[in-house]
CSV table of C-alpha atoms (C1' of nucleotides) and ligand atoms in Angstrom, one decimal:
chain,number,residue,atom,x,y,z
A,1,UNK,CA,3.2,17.7,24.5
A,2,UNK,CA,3.9,16.4,21.1
A,3,UNK,CA,2.0,17.8,18.1
A,4,UNK,CA,0.8,14.3,17.3
A,5,UNK,CA,-0.7,13.9,20.7
A,6,UNK,CA,-2.4,17.3,20.4
A,7,UNK,CA,-4.0,16.3,17.1
A,8,UNK,CA,-5.2,13.0,18.5
A,9,UNK,CA,-6.9,14.9,21.4
A,10,UNK,CA,-8.6,17.2,18.8
A,11,UNK,CA,-10.0,14.1,17.2
A,12,UNK,CA,-11.7,13.1,20.4
A,13,UNK,CA,-9.4,10.2,21.3
A,14,UNK,CA,-9.2,9.1,24.8
A,15,UNK,CA,-5.8,10.0,26.0
A,16,UNK,CA,-4.5,7.0,27.7
A,17,UNK,CA,-1.0,6.6,29.1
A,18,UNK,CA,-0.3,4.0,26.4
A,19,UNK,CA,-1.3,6.3,23.5
A,20,UNK,CA,0.7,9.1,25.0
A,21,UNK,CA,3.8,7.0,25.1
A,22,UNK,CA,3.4,5.6,21.6
A,23,UNK,CA,3.0,9.1,20.3
A,24,UNK,CA,6.0,10.4,22.2
A,25,UNK,CA,8.2,7.6,21.0
A,26,UNK,CA,7.2,8.1,17.4
A,27,UNK,CA,7.6,11.9,17.5
A,28,UNK,CA,10.9,11.5,19.3
A,29,UNK,CA,14.4,11.4,17.8
A,30,UNK,CA,13.9,8.2,15.8
A,31,UNK,CA,12.0,7.8,12.6
A,32,UNK,CA,10.9,4.8,10.6
A,33,UNK,CA,10.8,2.4,13.6
A,34,UNK,CA,9.2,-1.0,13.4
A,35,UNK,CA,6.2,-1.8,15.6
A,36,UNK,CA,8.4,-3.9,17.8
A,37,UNK,CA,11.0,-1.1,18.1
A,38,UNK,CA,8.3,1.2,19.1
A,39,UNK,CA,7.2,-1.3,21.7
A,40,UNK,CA,10.7,-1.7,23.1
A,41,UNK,CA,11.1,2.0,23.5
A,42,UNK,CA,7.6,2.4,24.9
A,43,UNK,CA,8.4,-0.3,27.6
A,44,UNK,CA,11.2,1.9,28.9
A,45,UNK,CA,8.6,4.5,29.9
A,46,UNK,CA,5.6,2.3,30.6
A,47,UNK,CA,6.8,-1.2,31.4
A,48,UNK,CA,3.4,-2.9,31.2
A,49,UNK,CA,2.4,-1.7,27.8
A,50,UNK,CA,1.5,-4.6,25.6
A,51,UNK,CA,2.5,-5.5,22.1
A,52,UNK,CA,-1.2,-5.6,21.0
A,53,UNK,CA,-1.8,-2.1,22.1
A,54,UNK,CA,1.2,-0.8,20.2
A,55,UNK,CA,-0.1,-2.5,17.1
A,56,UNK,CA,-3.6,-1.2,17.7
A,57,UNK,CA,-2.4,2.4,18.3
A,58,UNK,CA,-0.1,2.5,15.3
A,59,UNK,CA,-2.9,1.0,13.1
A,60,UNK,CA,-5.3,3.7,14.3
A,61,UNK,CA,-2.9,6.5,13.7
A,62,UNK,CA,-2.3,5.2,10.2
A,63,UNK,CA,-6.0,5.0,9.6
A,64,UNK,CA,-6.5,8.7,10.3
A,65,UNK,CA,-3.5,9.7,8.4
A,66,UNK,CA,-1.3,11.0,11.2
A,67,UNK,CA,1.3,8.3,10.6
A,68,UNK,CA,2.5,6.6,7.4
A,69,UNK,CA,3.2,2.9,7.0
A,70,UNK,CA,6.4,2.2,5.1
A,71,UNK,CA,7.3,-1.2,3.7
A,72,UNK,CA,10.7,-0.8,2.0
A,73,UNK,CA,11.6,-4.5,2.4
A,74,UNK,CA,9.8,-7.7,2.9
A,75,UNK,CA,10.3,-7.5,6.6
A,76,UNK,CA,8.4,-5.6,9.3
A,77,UNK,CA,6.5,-2.4,8.4
A,78,UNK,CA,8.0,0.9,9.6
A,79,UNK,CA,6.0,3.7,11.0
A,80,UNK,CA,6.7,7.3,9.9
A,81,UNK,CA,5.4,10.3,11.9
A,82,UNK,CA,6.4,12.6,9.1
A,83,UNK,CA,3.0,12.6,7.5
A,84,UNK,CA,2.8,16.3,6.9
A,85,UNK,CA,5.5,17.0,4.4
A,86,UNK,CA,5.2,14.7,1.4
A,87,UNK,CA,8.4,12.8,0.8
A,88,UNK,CA,9.9,9.6,-0.5
A,89,UNK,CA,12.6,7.2,0.7
A,90,UNK,CA,16.2,6.4,-0.1
A,91,UNK,CA,17.1,3.0,1.2
A,92,UNK,CA,20.5,1.3,1.5
A,93,UNK,CA,20.4,-2.1,-0.2
A,94,UNK,CA,22.9,-3.5,2.2
A,95,UNK,CA,22.3,-2.2,5.7
A,96,UNK,CA,18.7,-1.0,5.3
A,97,UNK,CA,19.2,2.6,6.4
A,98,UNK,CA,16.3,4.8,5.4
A,99,UNK,CA,16.5,8.5,4.6
A,100,UNK,CA,13.7,10.9,3.7
A,101,UNK,CA,14.2,12.5,0.3
A,102,UNK,CA,12.3,15.1,-1.7
A,103,UNK,CA,12.3,14.5,-5.4
A,104,UNK,CA,11.7,17.2,-7.9
A,105,UNK,CA,8.4,17.6,-9.7
A,106,UNK,CA,5.1,15.7,-9.2
A,107,UNK,CA,5.8,11.9,-9.3
A,108,UNK,CA,2.2,11.4,-10.4
A,109,UNK,CA,2.8,13.3,-13.6
A,110,UNK,CA,5.1,10.6,-14.9
A,111,UNK,CA,2.2,8.2,-15.4
A,112,UNK,CA,0.4,9.1,-18.6
A,113,UNK,CA,-3.4,8.8,-18.8
A,114,UNK,CA,-3.3,5.8,-21.2
A,115,UNK,CA,-1.2,3.9,-18.6
A,116,UNK,CA,-3.7,4.4,-15.9
A,117,UNK,CA,-6.2,1.8,-17.1
A,118,UNK,CA,-9.2,3.7,-15.6
A,119,UNK,CA,-7.7,3.7,-12.1
A,120,UNK,CA,-8.3,6.8,-10.0
A,121,UNK,CA,-4.7,7.2,-9.0
A,122,UNK,CA,-4.4,8.9,-5.7
A,123,UNK,CA,-0.9,8.4,-4.4
A,124,UNK,CA,2.6,7.4,-5.4
A,125,UNK,CA,5.4,5.8,-3.4
A,126,UNK,CA,8.9,6.0,-4.7
A,127,UNK,CA,11.8,4.0,-3.2
A,128,UNK,CA,15.3,4.8,-4.4
A,129,UNK,CA,17.8,2.0,-3.6
A,130,UNK,CA,21.5,2.0,-3.5
A,131,UNK,CA,24.6,1.8,-1.3
A,132,UNK,CA,25.0,4.3,1.5
A,133,UNK,CA,28.4,5.9,1.9
A,134,UNK,CA,29.4,3.5,4.8
A,135,UNK,CA,28.4,0.4,2.9
A,136,UNK,CA,30.0,1.6,-0.3
A,137,UNK,CA,33.3,2.1,1.5
A,138,UNK,CA,33.0,-1.4,3.2
A,139,UNK,CA,32.4,-3.0,-0.2
A,140,UNK,CA,35.5,-1.4,-1.8
B,1,UNK,CA,9.4,-24.8,-23.3
B,2,UNK,CA,9.2,-21.5,-21.6
B,3,UNK,CA,11.8,-18.8,-22.2
B,4,UNK,CA,12.5,-18.7,-18.5
B,5,UNK,CA,13.3,-22.4,-18.5
B,6,UNK,CA,15.6,-22.0,-21.5
B,7,UNK,CA,17.6,-19.3,-19.8
B,8,UNK,CA,17.9,-21.4,-16.7
B,9,UNK,CA,19.3,-24.3,-18.7
B,10,UNK,CA,21.8,-22.0,-20.3
B,11,UNK,CA,23.0,-21.1,-16.8
B,12,UNK,CA,23.8,-24.7,-16.1
B,13,UNK,CA,21.0,-25.4,-13.8
B,14,UNK,CA,19.9,-29.0,-13.2
B,15,UNK,CA,16.5,-29.2,-14.8
B,16,UNK,CA,14.4,-31.0,-12.3
B,17,UNK,CA,10.7,-31.6,-12.6
B,18,UNK,CA,10.1,-29.1,-9.8
B,19,UNK,CA,12.0,-26.2,-11.4
B,20,UNK,CA,10.3,-26.9,-14.6
B,21,UNK,CA,6.9,-26.6,-13.0
B,22,UNK,CA,7.7,-23.5,-11.1
B,23,UNK,CA,9.1,-21.8,-14.2
B,24,UNK,CA,6.0,-22.9,-16.2
B,25,UNK,CA,3.6,-21.6,-13.6
B,26,UNK,CA,5.4,-18.2,-13.4
B,27,UNK,CA,5.6,-17.8,-17.2
B,28,UNK,CA,2.0,-18.8,-17.6
B,29,UNK,CA,-1.1,-16.7,-17.7
B,30,UNK,CA,-0.8,-15.2,-14.2
B,31,UNK,CA,1.6,-12.6,-13.0
B,32,UNK,CA,2.5,-11.3,-9.6
B,33,UNK,CA,1.7,-14.5,-7.8
B,34,UNK,CA,2.7,-15.1,-4.2
B,35,UNK,CA,5.0,-18.0,-3.3
B,36,UNK,CA,2.0,-19.9,-2.0
B,37,UNK,CA,0.0,-19.2,-5.1
B,38,UNK,CA,2.8,-20.6,-7.2
B,39,UNK,CA,2.9,-23.6,-4.9
B,40,UNK,CA,-0.8,-24.2,-5.2
B,41,UNK,CA,-0.6,-24.1,-9.0
B,42,UNK,CA,2.5,-26.2,-9.1
B,43,UNK,CA,0.8,-28.9,-7.0
B,44,UNK,CA,-1.8,-29.3,-9.7
B,45,UNK,CA,0.9,-30.5,-12.1
B,46,UNK,CA,3.3,-32.1,-9.6
B,47,UNK,CA,1.4,-33.1,-6.5
B,48,UNK,CA,4.4,-33.9,-4.3
B,49,UNK,CA,6.3,-30.6,-4.8
B,50,UNK,CA,7.2,-29.1,-1.5
B,51,UNK,CA,6.7,-25.5,-0.2
B,52,UNK,CA,10.4,-25.3,0.6
B,53,UNK,CA,11.4,-26.1,-3.0
B,54,UNK,CA,9.1,-23.4,-4.4
B,55,UNK,CA,10.6,-20.9,-2.0
B,56,UNK,CA,14.1,-22.1,-2.9
B,57,UNK,CA,13.5,-21.9,-6.6
B,58,UNK,CA,11.9,-18.5,-6.5
B,59,UNK,CA,14.7,-17.2,-4.4
B,60,UNK,CA,17.3,-18.5,-6.8
B,61,UNK,CA,15.5,-17.1,-9.8
B,62,UNK,CA,15.4,-13.7,-8.1
B,63,UNK,CA,19.1,-14.0,-7.2
B,64,UNK,CA,20.1,-14.4,-10.8
B,65,UNK,CA,17.8,-11.6,-12.0
B,66,UNK,CA,15.3,-13.7,-14.0
B,67,UNK,CA,12.4,-12.9,-11.6
B,68,UNK,CA,11.6,-9.8,-9.7
B,69,UNK,CA,10.3,-9.7,-6.1
B,70,UNK,CA,7.5,-7.2,-5.6
B,71,UNK,CA,6.3,-6.1,-2.2
B,72,UNK,CA,3.4,-3.8,-2.8
B,73,UNK,CA,1.7,-4.4,0.5
B,74,UNK,CA,2.9,-5.7,3.9
B,75,UNK,CA,1.7,-9.1,3.0
B,76,UNK,CA,3.3,-11.9,1.0
B,77,UNK,CA,5.9,-11.0,-1.6
B,78,UNK,CA,4.9,-11.4,-5.2
B,79,UNK,CA,7.0,-12.9,-8.0
B,80,UNK,CA,7.2,-11.2,-11.4
B,81,UNK,CA,8.6,-13.1,-14.4
B,82,UNK,CA,8.6,-9.8,-16.4
B,83,UNK,CA,12.2,-9.0,-15.6
B,84,UNK,CA,13.2,-7.9,-19.1
B,85,UNK,CA,11.2,-4.8,-19.8
B,86,UNK,CA,11.6,-2.3,-16.9
B,87,UNK,CA,8.3,-1.3,-15.5
B,88,UNK,CA,6.5,-0.1,-12.4
B,89,UNK,CA,3.3,-1.1,-10.7
B,90,UNK,CA,-0.2,0.3,-10.3
B,91,UNK,CA,-2.1,-1.2,-7.4
B,92,UNK,CA,-5.7,-1.0,-6.3
B,93,UNK,CA,-5.9,0.2,-2.7
B,94,UNK,CA,-9.0,-1.8,-2.1
B,95,UNK,CA,-8.7,-5.2,-3.9
B,96,UNK,CA,-5.0,-5.4,-4.4
B,97,UNK,CA,-5.0,-5.9,-8.2
B,98,UNK,CA,-1.6,-5.2,-9.7
B,99,UNK,CA,-1.0,-3.9,-13.2
B,100,UNK,CA,2.3,-3.2,-15.0
B,101,UNK,CA,2.8,0.4,-16.1
B,102,UNK,CA,5.4,2.2,-18.0
B,103,UNK,CA,5.9,5.8,-16.7
B,104,UNK,CA,7.5,8.5,-18.9
B,105,UNK,CA,11.1,9.6,-18.4
B,106,UNK,CA,13.8,8.3,-16.1
B,107,UNK,CA,12.5,8.0,-12.5
B,108,UNK,CA,16.0,8.3,-11.2
B,109,UNK,CA,16.3,11.8,-12.7
B,110,UNK,CA,13.8,13.2,-10.2
B,111,UNK,CA,16.2,12.8,-7.3
B,112,UNK,CA,18.7,15.7,-7.4
B,113,UNK,CA,22.3,15.2,-6.3
B,114,UNK,CA,21.9,17.1,-3.1
B,115,UNK,CA,19.1,14.8,-2.1
B,116,UNK,CA,21.2,11.6,-2.5
B,117,UNK,CA,23.3,12.0,0.6
B,118,UNK,CA,26.3,10.3,-0.9
B,119,UNK,CA,24.4,7.2,-1.8
B,120,UNK,CA,25.2,5.3,-5.0
B,121,UNK,CA,21.6,5.1,-6.2
B,122,UNK,CA,21.2,2.1,-8.4
B,123,UNK,CA,17.4,1.5,-8.7
B,124,UNK,CA,14.0,3.0,-8.2
B,125,UNK,CA,10.7,1.4,-7.5
B,126,UNK,CA,7.5,3.3,-8.1
B,127,UNK,CA,4.1,2.2,-6.8
B,128,UNK,CA,1.1,4.1,-8.0
B,129,UNK,CA,-2.0,3.6,-5.8
B,130,UNK,CA,-5.6,4.2,-6.4
B,131,UNK,CA,-9.0,2.6,-7.0
B,132,UNK,CA,-9.4,0.3,-9.9
B,133,UNK,CA,-12.5,0.8,-12.1
B,134,UNK,CA,-14.4,-2.1,-10.4
B,135,UNK,CA,-13.7,-0.9,-6.9
B,136,UNK,CA,-14.5,2.7,-7.8
B,137,UNK,CA,-17.9,1.6,-9.1
B,138,UNK,CA,-18.5,-0.5,-5.9
B,139,UNK,CA,-17.6,2.5,-3.7
B,140,UNK,CA,-20.0,4.9,-5.5
C,1,DT,C1',25.2,-48.2,-15.3
C,2,DC,C1',27.4,-45.9,-11.6
C,3,DT,C1',28.6,-42.1,-8.9
C,4,DT,C1',28.1,-38.0,-6.7
C,5,DG,C1',27.2,-33.5,-5.6
C,6,DA,C1',23.3,-30.8,-6.2
C,7,DC,C1',18.4,-30.9,-5.3
C,8,DT,C1',14.1,-32.0,-2.8
C,9,DT,C1',11.5,-33.0,1.2
C,10,DG,C1',8.7,-32.5,5.5
C,11,DG,C1',8.7,-30.8,9.6
C,12,DA,C1',10.4,-27.8,13.1
C,13,DC,C1',11.3,-23.2,13.9
C,14,DA,C1',11.0,-18.0,13.6
C,15,DA,C1',9.3,-13.3,12.7
C,16,DA,C1',5.5,-10.3,12.1
C,17,DG,C1',1.0,-9.6,12.9
C,18,DT,C1',-4.1,-10.6,14.2
C,19,DC,C1',-7.9,-11.9,17.3
C,20,DC,C1',-10.5,-12.2,21.4
C,21,DA,C1',-12.3,-12.8,26.2
C,22,DT,C1',-11.3,-10.6,30.1
C,23,DT,C1',-10.0,-6.7,32.9
C,24,DG,C1',-9.1,-1.8,33.5
C,25,DT,C1',-10.0,3.2,33.1
C,26,DA,C1',-10.8,8.1,30.9
C,27,DG,C1',-13.8,11.3,31.1
C,28,DG,C1',-18.6,12.6,31.2
C,29,DA,C1',-22.7,12.5,34.4
C,30,DT,C1',-24.6,13.2,38.9
D,1,DA,C1',-15.9,13.6,44.8
D,2,DT,C1',-17.9,9.5,43.2
D,3,DC,C1',-20.1,6.6,39.9
D,4,DC,C1',-20.9,4.6,35.2
D,5,DT,C1',-19.9,2.8,31.1
D,6,DA,C1',-18.3,2.7,26.6
D,7,DC,C1',-13.9,2.5,25.0
D,8,DA,C1',-9.3,0.8,25.6
D,9,DA,C1',-5.5,-2.4,27.3
D,10,DT,C1',-4.0,-6.9,28.2
D,11,DG,C1',-1.7,-11.4,27.2
D,12,DG,C1',-1.9,-15.4,25.2
D,13,DA,C1',-3.5,-18.2,21.4
D,14,DC,C1',-3.5,-18.3,16.7
D,15,DT,C1',-2.3,-17.2,11.6
D,16,DT,C1',0.6,-16.0,7.9
D,17,DT,C1',4.8,-15.8,5.7
D,18,DG,C1',9.1,-17.4,5.4
D,19,DT,C1',13.7,-19.9,6.9
D,20,DC,C1',16.4,-23.9,8.2
D,21,DC,C1',18.1,-28.5,8.4
D,22,DA,C1',19.0,-33.6,8.4
D,23,DA,C1',17.9,-37.2,5.6
D,24,DG,C1',16.6,-39.1,1.3
D,25,DT,C1',16.5,-38.6,-4.0
D,26,DC,C1',18.0,-38.0,-8.6
D,27,DA,C1',20.1,-35.5,-13.1
D,28,DA,C1',23.6,-35.8,-15.7
D,29,DG,C1',28.4,-36.7,-16.7
D,30,DA,C1',32.1,-40.5,-16.6
E,1,LIG,MN1,9.9,9.1,6.0
E,2,LIG,MN1,5.2,-6.5,-12.9
E,3,LIG,ZN1,24.3,0.9,4.2
E,4,LIG,ZN1,-9.9,-2.9,-7.0
DNA sequence: TCTTGACTTGGACAAAGTCCATTGTAGGAT
DNA sequence: ATCCTACAATGGACTTTGTCCAAGTCAAGA
């Protein structure tokens, strides 16, 4: 059983076949899938699972902090099961490939107090953009 | 005439009433408007302007770098006429208010070479999230 | 003033996501 | 082992955000 599923059980969630499958797809080989990509993969294991359930389940997992929502473009949100180790994202501006990256230092430290305008700043998201090696080669 | 409009003319754009109004709305008091918010304000000055034209014009301005597209949530993109002075954004997690902020140092420097995976990194977007003073008070 | 290619329009279409009435079931109670 | 029921799943309608296109309009140069 996946770690994610185990944590859901500990939170008292009813373990339905649907939630099991969504957790397994997320914890599987792929990362940063869209909701519809999760749905497509879930259907291979549980053909009758509905789109609404996938959206519901992903939304609940995000709500309790077990999954992170990533919106690197203006398109569909992506769902990231890597919610334990803090990280940021490196995105190819051409093909959209996403990689996890671990910048040095505390990104919060870069925002001085006088630039916080009284906000209680709790989190930072950093998106690095550029061409991946494949796309750089194609553009040359 | 707005600075933005002046720059568009220098680029040889045909200055239609529609483009004039979109530029004036963007350069006006509000920042970080959505396309439909721009449309609503544009209609007050030019009632027959179409949604398609607002989308077209904003897209063109983004394409030539006179306006920046900001996607801080999974909702509608926002359009930022402040494309001259590099800056980042501070967003209230509850009400969605957006403020321009100017972090210290070069945000690109935080990503070491061994974490770039061969990408030609060209740009960084940083989004700081937290509660604004009003929302912090309401939550207390 | 005339011409013309660039611009605008409205409506159809598409993608991503939400909502809800109905139906099904996980898991505790008996 | 069976029953109950609150919680979860379903699917289809609906909403939001954005794109596309054929037809009509017009800014600006000749
Ligand atoms: Mn990630
Ligand atoms: Mn801004
Ligand atoms: Zn690429
Ligand atoms: Zn707020």
